[in-house]
Amino acid sequence: MLLIILLTFISTCQSTTVNHHYLRLPLLHVNPQQSPSEAVSADTARLSTLHRRQHPNLPVTSGAYAGAGQYFVTLHLGTPPQPLLLIADTGSDLVWVACSACRNDCAATRPRHSAFLARHSSSYRLHHCYDPECGLVPHPRPKRACNKTRVHSPCRYEYSYADGSVTNGFFAKEKTSFNSSNGGLELLQHDSLAFGCGFEVSGPSVSGPSFNGAQGVMGLGRGPISLVTQLGSHFGNKFSYCLKDYTISPPPTSYLLIGAGAKKSRMRYTPLQANPLSSTFYYIGVQNVYVDNVKLRISPTVWNIDKKGNGGTIIDSGTTLTFLPDPAYRHVVAAFRRRVKLPTPEGAPPNFDLCYNVSGVSRLSLPRLSFKLVGNSLFSPPVGNYFIDTAEDVKCLALQPVTSPGGLSVIGNLMQQGFLFEFDIGKSQLGFSRTGCS
Ligand SMILES: *[C@@H]1O[C@H](CO)[C@@H](O)[C@H](O)[C@H]1NC(C)=O
Ligand SMILES: *[C@@H]1O[C@H](CO)[C@@H](O)[C@H](O)[C@H]1NC(C)=O
Ligand SMILES: *[C@@H]1O[C@H](CO)[C@@H](O)[C@H](O)[C@H]1NC(C)=O
């Protein structure tokens, strides 16, 4: 039996009633390598930075290597629904999919589900360039004049990411369907999800190996056009996820939950910080960094958001590595160097400053890195979240410095593995729990 519930979203009249349903979308980690336990060879998988380019100074991974990349989630768009695999990204707002204008015989020219076939959906609609929604997306330059009376004047968007990747196309709306919480017996529908129908896509994050078969990006940021903001009021303005540890085999199933449903077991909280100049990112406040419970002498000001809106630390599921302000990074590397006396491997990857040859080490014990966050909560990830295998018997510290002045620090997806994170936008706080994933 299929019970259909229509969640008609009216953006001008936000409903404050909280629906008891929530959405549970399986999160997949597609590893470009065959086996997760296998050591990663140098030039195959490029680490990815997907967060939105909003400031001039954002860190970009310059060809760092590892097997971890992105987390994927399936979105069903259109009538009848077409399943599309998207990257789950808390560092950007726009939901977009690769689109095709193909009408007939589409299977002959492209693999099934490799793009959204707009002409095969009866509910596909374009936003007119004069629609207020069109003001919510960045436009390609030079911006065309909008003729209010011309019927076919679609809203064009151009959206760029921190590593220079770009998608552009038409800002459209579609019906989207979700299986609800338990067992998928109920089908929830949202009548008009605003999304980017991407006809041009370029750049390493959206076409390189880390994109690995995805057809687009599910923006889960804080801004008005993100999936969570568009669905938010129906689901209590919160979402949570648990990024599974990609080294566990077989990998445990994990979910992106939109709405309530996260277990509160031993949850710690830190307030989400506001940056008036950036509506997209989830900023958190770092107070101190510890290595083996020893507080490093890092000036607290290196973590601040300045008056121009630069700096600060975000939590981002679309960036793989963690980026720390340069002074903090140098203190962390020095602290590890003092504590770990292991040989440096030959031919270590050039993108990491600290690598060890762990060949013949029977019980490897590496120092514990922890972050004291605002609200007095301690984020203490397991060693595997910041030391990665780059080759057989070679372990490297998977951190990068933010070297550009006023650059943004990022807690990447590798660092988040094995924790339940709850983004409570209504209460403006981030909860996390080491035991909440089970
Ligand atoms: C706008 O479109 C209408 C209808 O297509 C046309 O008659 C009019 O000349 C256009 N105006 C401009 C300024 O291009
Ligand atoms: C709902 O779940 C069923 C069974 O797992 C699956 O086949 C279907 O594609 C799902 N539909 C949506 C809209 O997620
Ligand atoms: C690691 O050390 C072992 C034993 O000393 C050596 O045989 C091996 O070549 C080293 N590996 C690298 C990558 O340096």
CSV table of C-alpha atoms and ligand atoms in Angstrom, one decimal:
chain,number,residue,atom,x,y,z
A,1,MET,CA,0.0,0.0,0.0
A,2,LEU,CA,1.4,3.4,-0.9
A,3,LEU,CA,0.1,6.2,1.1
A,4,ILE,CA,0.9,9.4,-0.7
A,5,ILE,CA,1.3,12.6,1.4
A,6,LEU,CA,1.7,15.8,-0.4
A,7,LEU,CA,4.0,18.2,1.2
A,8,THR,CA,3.3,21.4,-0.7
A,9,PHE,CA,6.0,23.8,0.0
A,10,ILE,CA,4.9,27.5,0.1
A,11,SER,CA,7.9,29.6,0.5
A,12,THR,CA,6.1,32.8,1.3
A,13,CYS,CA,4.1,31.3,4.1
A,14,GLN,CA,6.3,29.1,6.2
A,15,SER,CA,4.4,26.6,8.2
A,16,THR,CA,5.5,26.3,11.8
A,17,THR,CA,3.8,23.0,12.4
A,18,VAL,CA,6.3,20.3,12.8
A,19,ASN,CA,5.4,17.1,11.0
A,20,HIS,CA,6.3,13.9,12.9
A,21,HIS,CA,7.7,12.3,9.8
A,22,TYR,CA,11.3,12.4,8.9
A,23,LEU,CA,13.2,11.4,5.9
A,24,ARG,CA,15.9,8.7,6.0
A,25,LEU,CA,18.2,8.6,3.0
A,26,PRO,CA,20.9,5.9,2.9
A,27,LEU,CA,24.4,7.4,2.6
A,28,LEU,CA,26.8,5.6,0.4
A,29,HIS,CA,30.6,6.0,0.4
A,30,VAL,CA,31.8,5.2,-3.0
A,31,ASN,CA,35.5,4.4,-2.8
A,32,PRO,CA,37.4,4.7,-6.1
A,33,GLN,CA,39.6,1.9,-4.9
A,34,GLN,CA,38.5,-1.7,-5.1
A,35,SER,CA,39.0,-2.7,-1.5
A,36,PRO,CA,38.9,-0.3,1.4
A,37,SER,CA,41.7,-2.1,3.2
A,38,GLU,CA,43.9,-2.0,0.3
A,39,ALA,CA,46.6,0.7,0.4
A,40,VAL,CA,45.9,3.7,-1.8
A,41,SER,CA,48.2,4.3,-4.8
A,42,ALA,CA,49.3,7.8,-5.5
A,43,ASP,CA,47.6,9.2,-8.5
A,44,THR,CA,44.3,7.5,-8.7
A,45,ALA,CA,42.0,9.3,-6.2
A,46,ARG,CA,42.2,12.9,-5.8
A,47,LEU,CA,40.8,14.4,-2.6
A,48,SER,CA,38.0,16.8,-3.1
A,49,THR,CA,37.0,20.1,-1.9
A,50,LEU,CA,33.4,21.0,-2.8
A,51,HIS,CA,32.4,23.8,-0.6
A,52,ARG,CA,31.0,26.9,-2.0
A,53,ARG,CA,33.2,29.7,-3.2
A,54,GLN,CA,32.0,32.7,-1.3
A,55,HIS,CA,35.1,34.3,-0.1
A,56,PRO,CA,38.3,35.0,-2.1
A,57,ASN,CA,40.4,32.9,0.3
A,58,LEU,CA,39.3,29.3,0.5
A,59,PRO,CA,41.6,26.4,0.9
A,60,VAL,CA,41.9,24.1,-2.1
A,61,THR,CA,43.4,20.6,-2.0
A,62,SER,CA,46.2,20.7,-4.5
A,63,GLY,CA,46.2,17.1,-5.6
A,64,ALA,CA,46.4,15.5,-2.1
A,65,TYR,CA,45.9,11.7,-2.3
A,66,ALA,CA,43.9,9.2,-0.5
A,67,GLY,CA,41.1,6.7,-1.0
A,68,ALA,CA,38.4,8.6,0.8
A,69,GLY,CA,36.4,11.0,-1.2
A,70,GLN,CA,32.7,11.8,-1.0
A,71,TYR,CA,29.4,10.6,0.5
A,72,PHE,CA,26.5,10.0,-1.9
A,73,VAL,CA,22.8,10.0,-1.5
A,74,THR,CA,19.9,9.2,-3.9
A,75,LEU,CA,17.3,11.8,-4.8
A,76,HIS,CA,14.2,11.0,-6.8
A,77,LEU,CA,13.2,13.8,-9.1
A,78,GLY,CA,10.3,14.2,-11.6
A,79,THR,CA,7.1,12.4,-12.7
A,80,PRO,CA,7.7,9.5,-13.0
A,81,PRO,CA,10.6,9.7,-10.5
A,82,GLN,CA,14.1,9.4,-11.8
A,83,PRO,CA,16.7,8.3,-9.3
A,84,LEU,CA,19.9,10.4,-9.2
A,85,LEU,CA,23.0,9.9,-7.2
A,86,LEU,CA,24.2,13.1,-5.5
A,87,ILE,CA,27.1,14.1,-3.3
A,88,ALA,CA,25.9,15.2,0.1
A,89,ASP,CA,27.4,18.5,0.8
A,90,THR,CA,27.0,20.7,3.9
A,91,GLY,CA,29.4,23.3,2.4
A,92,SER,CA,27.0,24.5,-0.4
A,93,ASP,CA,23.4,25.3,-0.9
A,94,LEU,CA,22.3,24.5,-4.4
A,95,VAL,CA,20.8,21.2,-5.3
A,96,TRP,CA,21.7,20.5,-8.9
A,97,VAL,CA,21.8,17.6,-11.2
A,98,ALA,CA,23.3,17.0,-14.6
A,99,CYS,CA,20.5,17.5,-17.1
A,100,SER,CA,19.9,16.3,-20.6
A,101,ALA,CA,17.5,17.7,-23.2
A,102,CYS,CA,17.3,14.3,-24.8
A,103,ARG,CA,13.8,13.4,-26.0
A,104,ASN,CA,13.8,10.1,-27.8
A,105,ASP,CA,15.9,7.1,-27.7
A,106,CYS,CA,17.9,8.5,-24.8
A,107,ALA,CA,19.2,5.1,-23.7
A,108,ALA,CA,21.1,4.8,-27.0
A,109,THR,CA,23.2,7.9,-26.4
A,110,ARG,CA,23.8,7.8,-22.7
A,111,PRO,CA,23.8,5.3,-19.9
A,112,ARG,CA,20.6,5.0,-17.9
A,113,HIS,CA,20.4,7.5,-14.9
A,114,SER,CA,23.5,9.3,-16.0
A,115,ALA,CA,21.6,12.6,-16.2
A,116,PHE,CA,18.1,13.9,-15.4
A,117,LEU,CA,16.0,13.7,-18.6
A,118,ALA,CA,13.9,16.9,-18.2
A,119,ARG,CA,11.7,16.1,-21.2
A,120,HIS,CA,10.7,12.8,-19.7
A,121,SER,CA,9.1,14.4,-16.6
A,122,SER,CA,5.6,15.9,-16.7
A,123,SER,CA,6.3,18.0,-13.7
A,124,TYR,CA,9.5,19.8,-14.8
A,125,ARG,CA,9.1,23.6,-14.7
A,126,LEU,CA,11.5,26.4,-15.3
A,127,HIS,CA,11.8,29.4,-13.0
A,128,HIS,CA,11.2,32.6,-15.0
A,129,CYS,CA,14.1,35.1,-14.8
A,130,TYR,CA,11.6,37.5,-13.2
A,131,ASP,CA,10.5,35.1,-10.4
A,132,PRO,CA,11.7,36.1,-7.0
A,133,GLU,CA,13.3,32.7,-6.6
A,134,CYS,CA,15.7,33.6,-9.5
A,135,GLY,CA,17.2,36.2,-7.2
A,136,LEU,CA,18.4,33.5,-4.9
A,137,VAL,CA,21.0,32.0,-7.3
A,138,PRO,CA,24.2,33.5,-8.7
A,139,HIS,CA,24.0,34.3,-12.4
A,140,PRO,CA,26.5,33.8,-15.2
A,141,ARG,CA,28.2,37.0,-16.4
A,142,PRO,CA,27.4,39.1,-18.2
A,143,LYS,CA,23.9,38.9,-16.8
A,144,ARG,CA,21.2,39.1,-19.4
A,145,ALA,CA,18.4,41.6,-19.1
A,146,CYS,CA,15.2,39.9,-18.0
A,147,ASN,CA,12.2,40.6,-20.2
A,148,LYS,CA,9.3,40.3,-17.8
A,149,THR,CA,6.7,39.8,-20.6
A,150,ARG,CA,8.6,37.2,-22.6
A,151,VAL,CA,7.3,33.7,-21.8
A,152,HIS,CA,10.5,31.8,-22.4
A,153,SER,CA,13.1,33.6,-20.3
A,154,PRO,CA,14.5,31.0,-18.1
A,155,CYS,CA,16.4,31.8,-14.9
A,156,ARG,CA,20.1,31.0,-15.6
A,157,TYR,CA,22.4,30.1,-12.7
A,158,GLU,CA,26.1,29.6,-12.4
A,159,TYR,CA,27.4,28.1,-9.2
A,160,SER,CA,31.1,27.7,-8.4
A,161,TYR,CA,33.0,25.7,-5.8
A,162,ALA,CA,36.2,26.4,-3.9
A,163,ASP,CA,38.4,24.4,-6.2
A,164,GLY,CA,37.1,26.2,-9.3
A,165,SER,CA,34.6,23.6,-10.3
A,166,VAL,CA,31.5,25.2,-11.9
A,167,THR,CA,28.0,24.1,-12.9
A,168,ASN,CA,25.6,26.2,-14.9
A,169,GLY,CA,22.2,25.8,-16.5
A,170,PHE,CA,18.6,26.6,-15.7
A,171,PHE,CA,17.2,27.1,-12.2
A,172,ALA,CA,14.1,24.9,-12.3
A,173,LYS,CA,11.5,23.2,-10.0
A,174,GLU,CA,10.4,19.6,-9.8
A,175,LYS,CA,8.4,17.2,-7.8
A,176,THR,CA,10.6,15.1,-5.5
A,177,SER,CA,9.7,11.9,-3.7
A,178,PHE,CA,11.2,10.3,-0.6
A,179,ASN,CA,10.5,7.1,1.3
A,180,SER,CA,9.6,8.1,4.8
A,181,SER,CA,11.2,7.0,8.0
A,182,ASN,CA,10.4,3.3,8.5
A,183,GLY,CA,10.5,0.7,5.8
A,184,GLY,CA,9.5,3.0,3.0
A,185,LEU,CA,5.8,2.3,3.1
A,186,GLU,CA,4.9,5.9,2.8
A,187,LEU,CA,5.9,8.0,-0.1
A,188,LEU,CA,6.4,11.7,0.8
A,189,GLN,CA,6.4,14.2,-2.0
A,190,HIS,CA,7.5,17.7,-2.2
A,191,ASP,CA,5.8,19.5,-5.1
A,192,SER,CA,8.3,22.0,-6.1
A,193,LEU,CA,11.9,21.6,-5.1
A,194,ALA,CA,14.0,24.4,-6.6
A,195,PHE,CA,17.1,22.9,-8.2
A,196,GLY,CA,19.7,23.6,-10.8
A,197,CYS,CA,19.3,21.7,-14.1
A,198,GLY,CA,23.0,21.6,-15.1
A,199,PHE,CA,23.8,21.7,-18.8
A,200,GLU,CA,27.5,22.6,-18.3
A,201,VAL,CA,29.7,21.1,-15.6
A,202,SER,CA,33.4,21.5,-15.3
A,203,GLY,CA,36.2,21.2,-12.8
A,204,PRO,CA,37.9,18.5,-10.7
A,205,SER,CA,35.3,18.2,-7.9
A,206,VAL,CA,32.3,17.7,-10.2
A,207,SER,CA,33.9,15.7,-13.0
A,208,GLY,CA,37.0,14.2,-11.5
A,209,PRO,CA,37.4,10.7,-9.9
A,210,SER,CA,35.9,11.9,-6.6
A,211,PHE,CA,32.6,12.6,-8.4
A,212,ASN,CA,32.8,8.9,-9.4
A,213,GLY,CA,29.5,8.3,-11.1
A,214,ALA,CA,27.5,11.0,-9.3
A,215,GLN,CA,25.0,13.1,-11.2
A,216,GLY,CA,25.1,16.2,-9.0
A,217,VAL,CA,25.3,17.7,-5.6
A,218,MET,CA,22.8,17.9,-2.8
A,219,GLY,CA,23.4,21.2,-1.1
A,220,LEU,CA,22.7,20.9,2.6
A,221,GLY,CA,24.0,24.3,3.6
A,222,ARG,CA,22.2,27.0,5.7
A,223,GLY,CA,21.1,29.3,2.8
A,224,PRO,CA,17.6,29.6,1.4
A,225,ILE,CA,18.0,27.3,-1.6
A,226,SER,CA,19.5,24.3,0.1
A,227,LEU,CA,17.5,21.0,0.4
A,228,VAL,CA,17.3,21.3,4.2
A,229,THR,CA,16.1,24.9,4.1
A,230,GLN,CA,13.5,24.1,1.4
A,231,LEU,CA,12.2,21.0,3.3
A,232,GLY,CA,13.1,22.4,6.7
A,233,SER,CA,9.9,23.7,8.2
A,234,HIS,CA,8.2,20.3,7.6
A,235,PHE,CA,10.8,18.5,9.5
A,236,GLY,CA,11.7,20.6,12.5
A,237,ASN,CA,14.6,22.5,10.8
A,238,LYS,CA,17.2,19.9,11.6
A,239,PHE,CA,19.1,17.0,10.0
A,240,SER,CA,21.7,14.5,11.0
A,241,TYR,CA,24.0,12.1,9.5
A,242,CYS,CA,26.6,9.6,10.4
A,243,LEU,CA,29.5,9.1,8.0
A,244,LYS,CA,30.6,5.5,8.2
A,245,ASP,CA,34.2,4.5,8.6
A,246,TYR,CA,35.3,3.5,5.1
A,247,THR,CA,38.0,1.2,6.5
A,248,ILE,CA,35.5,-1.1,8.1
A,249,SER,CA,34.6,-4.0,5.9
A,250,PRO,CA,31.8,-4.6,5.1
A,251,PRO,CA,30.9,-1.0,5.6
A,252,PRO,CA,27.9,-0.4,8.0
A,253,THR,CA,24.9,1.3,6.5
A,254,SER,CA,24.5,4.9,7.4
A,255,TYR,CA,21.8,7.5,6.8
A,256,LEU,CA,21.1,11.1,6.2
A,257,LEU,CA,18.1,11.9,8.4
A,258,ILE,CA,16.1,15.0,7.6
A,259,GLY,CA,14.0,15.9,10.6
A,260,ALA,CA,13.8,14.3,14.0
A,261,GLY,CA,14.9,10.8,14.8
A,262,ALA,CA,18.5,11.2,16.0
A,263,LYS,CA,19.1,9.4,19.2
A,264,LYS,CA,20.3,11.7,21.9
A,265,SER,CA,22.7,9.3,23.5
A,266,ARG,CA,25.6,11.1,25.0
A,267,MET,CA,25.3,14.0,22.6
A,268,ARG,CA,27.6,17.0,23.0
A,269,TYR,CA,26.7,20.4,21.7
A,270,THR,CA,28.4,23.4,20.3
A,271,PRO,CA,26.6,26.6,19.1
A,272,LEU,CA,26.6,27.3,15.4
A,273,GLN,CA,28.4,30.6,14.9
A,274,ALA,CA,26.9,33.3,12.7
A,275,ASN,CA,28.8,35.0,9.9
A,276,PRO,CA,26.6,37.8,8.6
A,277,LEU,CA,28.5,37.7,5.3
A,278,SER,CA,28.0,34.1,4.6
A,279,SER,CA,24.7,32.4,4.8
A,280,THR,CA,25.8,29.0,3.5
A,281,PHE,CA,28.3,27.6,6.0
A,282,TYR,CA,27.9,25.9,9.4
A,283,TYR,CA,30.5,27.6,11.5
A,284,ILE,CA,31.7,26.3,14.8
A,285,GLY,CA,34.0,27.9,17.3
A,286,VAL,CA,37.3,26.1,18.1
A,287,GLN,CA,38.9,27.2,21.5
A,288,ASN,CA,41.8,24.9,21.9
A,289,VAL,CA,43.6,22.0,20.4
A,290,TYR,CA,45.1,19.1,22.4
A,291,VAL,CA,47.6,16.5,21.5
A,292,ASP,CA,47.6,13.6,24.1
A,293,ASN,CA,45.7,15.9,26.4
A,294,VAL,CA,48.3,18.6,26.3
A,295,LYS,CA,46.9,22.0,25.3
A,296,LEU,CA,48.9,23.5,22.4
A,297,ARG,CA,49.9,27.1,22.7
A,298,ILE,CA,47.8,28.4,19.8
A,299,SER,CA,46.5,32.0,19.9
A,300,PRO,CA,42.7,31.8,20.1
A,301,THR,CA,42.4,34.6,17.5
A,302,VAL,CA,43.6,32.4,14.7
A,303,TRP,CA,40.1,30.7,14.7
A,304,ASN,CA,38.1,34.0,14.6
A,305,ILE,CA,35.8,35.2,11.9
A,306,ASP,CA,37.1,38.7,11.1
A,307,LYS,CA,35.1,41.9,10.3
A,308,LYS,CA,35.2,41.1,6.5
A,309,GLY,CA,33.7,37.7,7.2
A,310,ASN,CA,37.0,35.9,6.5
A,311,GLY,CA,38.4,33.0,8.6
A,312,GLY,CA,36.4,30.9,10.9
A,313,THR,CA,35.9,27.1,10.9
A,314,ILE,CA,33.2,25.2,9.1
A,315,ILE,CA,32.0,21.6,9.3
A,316,ASP,CA,31.8,20.3,5.7
A,317,SER,CA,30.7,16.9,4.4
A,318,GLY,CA,31.9,17.8,0.9
A,319,THR,CA,35.6,18.3,1.7
A,320,THR,CA,37.7,15.3,2.5
A,321,LEU,CA,40.6,16.6,4.5
A,322,THR,CA,40.7,18.9,7.5
A,323,PHE,CA,42.2,22.4,7.0
A,324,LEU,CA,43.6,24.2,10.1
A,325,PRO,CA,44.8,27.9,10.3
A,326,ASP,CA,48.5,27.8,9.5
A,327,PRO,CA,49.8,28.7,13.0
A,328,ALA,CA,47.6,25.9,14.5
A,329,TYR,CA,48.6,23.5,11.9
A,330,ARG,CA,52.3,24.1,12.6
A,331,HIS,CA,51.8,23.5,16.3
A,332,VAL,CA,50.0,20.2,15.7
A,333,VAL,CA,52.7,18.9,13.3
A,334,ALA,CA,55.4,19.9,15.8
A,335,ALA,CA,53.6,18.2,18.6
A,336,PHE,CA,53.3,15.0,16.6
A,337,ARG,CA,57.0,15.2,15.5
A,338,ARG,CA,58.1,15.4,19.2
A,339,ARG,CA,56.0,12.4,20.2
A,340,VAL,CA,56.4,10.0,17.4
A,341,LYS,CA,59.8,8.6,16.6
A,342,LEU,CA,59.3,6.5,13.5
A,343,PRO,CA,61.2,6.6,10.2
A,344,THR,CA,60.1,8.8,7.3
A,345,PRO,CA,59.1,6.7,4.3
A,346,GLU,CA,60.9,6.9,1.0
A,347,GLY,CA,58.8,8.6,-1.7
A,348,ALA,CA,56.2,10.0,0.7
A,349,PRO,CA,53.3,11.9,-1.0
A,350,PRO,CA,54.4,15.5,-1.5
A,351,ASN,CA,51.1,16.9,-0.1
A,352,PHE,CA,51.6,15.7,3.4
A,353,ASP,CA,54.2,17.1,5.8
A,354,LEU,CA,54.2,14.2,8.2
A,355,CYS,CA,54.4,10.6,7.1
A,356,TYR,CA,55.7,7.5,8.9
A,357,ASN,CA,57.0,4.2,7.8
A,358,VAL,CA,55.2,1.8,10.1
A,359,SER,CA,56.6,-1.3,8.7
A,360,GLY,CA,57.4,-3.8,11.4
A,361,VAL,CA,55.7,-1.8,14.2
A,362,SER,CA,53.6,-4.4,16.0
A,363,ARG,CA,51.4,-2.2,18.2
A,364,LEU,CA,51.2,1.2,16.6
A,365,SER,CA,50.2,3.9,19.0
A,366,LEU,CA,49.8,7.4,17.7
A,367,PRO,CA,49.0,10.6,19.7
A,368,ARG,CA,45.4,11.6,20.3
A,369,LEU,CA,44.3,14.9,18.7
A,370,SER,CA,41.3,16.7,20.2
A,371,PHE,CA,39.5,19.9,19.7
A,372,LYS,CA,37.9,21.9,22.5
A,373,LEU,CA,34.8,23.7,21.0
A,374,VAL,CA,32.8,26.6,22.2
A,375,GLY,CA,30.3,25.4,24.8
A,376,ASN,CA,33.0,23.4,26.5
A,377,SER,CA,32.5,20.3,24.4
A,378,LEU,CA,35.4,18.1,23.4
A,379,PHE,CA,35.6,16.6,19.9
A,380,SER,CA,38.0,13.7,20.2
A,381,PRO,CA,38.2,11.7,16.9
A,382,PRO,CA,39.8,8.3,16.6
A,383,VAL,CA,43.3,8.2,15.2
A,384,GLY,CA,42.0,6.8,11.8
A,385,ASN,CA,40.2,10.1,11.2
A,386,TYR,CA,43.4,12.0,10.9
A,387,PHE,CA,46.1,9.4,10.0
A,388,ILE,CA,45.5,7.8,6.6
A,389,ASP,CA,47.3,5.0,4.7
A,390,THR,CA,48.8,6.4,1.6
A,391,ALA,CA,50.8,3.3,0.7
A,392,GLU,CA,51.5,0.0,2.3
A,393,ASP,CA,53.0,0.6,5.7
A,394,VAL,CA,52.9,4.4,5.2
A,395,LYS,CA,50.7,6.6,7.4
A,396,CYS,CA,50.3,10.3,6.8
A,397,LEU,CA,48.8,13.1,9.0
A,398,ALA,CA,45.7,14.0,6.9
A,399,LEU,CA,45.7,17.7,7.8
A,400,GLN,CA,46.4,20.7,5.6
A,401,PRO,CA,47.3,24.3,6.5
A,402,VAL,CA,45.3,27.3,5.5
A,403,THR,CA,47.9,29.5,4.1
A,404,SER,CA,46.0,32.3,2.5
A,405,PRO,CA,45.4,35.2,4.9
A,406,GLY,CA,41.8,35.1,6.1
A,407,GLY,CA,41.2,31.6,4.7
A,408,LEU,CA,38.6,29.3,6.0
A,409,SER,CA,39.3,26.3,8.2
A,410,VAL,CA,37.4,23.1,7.5
A,411,ILE,CA,36.6,20.0,9.5
A,412,GLY,CA,36.4,17.6,6.6
A,413,ASN,CA,34.5,14.4,6.2
A,414,LEU,CA,37.3,12.1,7.1
A,415,MET,CA,37.6,13.8,10.5
A,416,GLN,CA,33.8,13.3,11.0
A,417,GLN,CA,33.7,9.5,10.5
A,418,GLY,CA,32.1,7.4,13.1
A,419,PHE,CA,30.3,10.3,14.8
A,420,LEU,CA,26.6,11.2,14.6
A,421,PHE,CA,26.3,14.9,13.7
A,422,GLU,CA,23.0,16.7,14.3
A,423,PHE,CA,22.6,20.1,12.6
A,424,ASP,CA,19.9,21.8,14.5
A,425,ILE,CA,19.3,25.0,12.5
A,426,GLY,CA,16.3,26.0,14.6
A,427,LYS,CA,18.3,26.0,17.8
A,428,SER,CA,21.5,27.0,16.0
A,429,GLN,CA,23.6,24.3,17.4
A,430,LEU,CA,25.6,21.3,16.3
A,431,GLY,CA,25.4,18.1,18.3
A,432,PHE,CA,27.8,15.2,18.0
A,433,SER,CA,28.1,11.8,19.5
A,434,ARG,CA,30.6,9.0,19.2
A,435,THR,CA,28.0,6.4,20.2
A,436,GLY,CA,25.1,7.7,18.1
A,437,CYS,CA,25.9,5.8,14.9
A,438,SER,CA,25.1,2.3,16.1
B,1,LIG,C1,10.0,41.6,-24.4
B,1,LIG,O1,9.3,40.6,-24.9
B,1,LIG,C2,8.1,41.0,-25.6
B,1,LIG,C3,7.4,39.7,-26.1
B,1,LIG,O2,8.2,38.8,-26.6
B,1,LIG,C4,8.5,41.9,-26.8
B,1,LIG,O3,7.4,42.3,-27.5
B,1,LIG,C5,9.3,43.1,-26.3
B,1,LIG,O4,9.8,43.8,-27.4
B,1,LIG,C6,10.5,42.6,-25.4
B,1,LIG,N1,11.1,43.8,-24.8
B,1,LIG,C7,12.4,44.0,-24.8
B,1,LIG,C8,12.9,45.2,-24.1
B,1,LIG,O5,13.2,43.3,-25.4
B,2,LIG,C1,11.7,3.4,-1.7
B,2,LIG,O1,12.2,2.2,-1.3
B,2,LIG,C2,12.1,1.1,-2.3
B,2,LIG,C3,12.5,-0.2,-1.6
B,2,LIG,O2,13.7,0.0,-0.9
B,2,LIG,C4,13.0,1.5,-3.5
B,2,LIG,O3,12.9,0.6,-4.5
B,2,LIG,C5,12.5,2.9,-4.0
B,2,LIG,O4,13.3,3.3,-5.1
B,2,LIG,C6,12.5,3.9,-3.0
B,2,LIG,N1,11.8,5.1,-3.5
B,2,LIG,C7,12.2,6.3,-3.2
B,2,LIG,C8,11.5,7.4,-3.7
B,2,LIG,O5,13.2,6.6,-2.4
B,3,LIG,C1,59.9,1.0,5.4
B,3,LIG,O1,60.8,0.3,6.2
B,3,LIG,C2,61.1,-1.0,5.7
B,3,LIG,C3,62.0,-1.7,6.7
B,3,LIG,O2,63.0,-0.8,7.2
B,3,LIG,C4,61.7,-0.9,4.3
B,3,LIG,O3,62.0,-2.2,3.9
B,3,LIG,C5,60.7,-0.2,3.4
B,3,LIG,O4,61.3,-0.1,2.1
B,3,LIG,C6,60.3,1.1,4.0
B,3,LIG,N1,59.2,1.6,3.1
B,3,LIG,C7,59.2,2.9,2.7
B,3,LIG,C8,58.1,3.3,1.8
B,3,LIG,O5,60.1,3.7,2.9
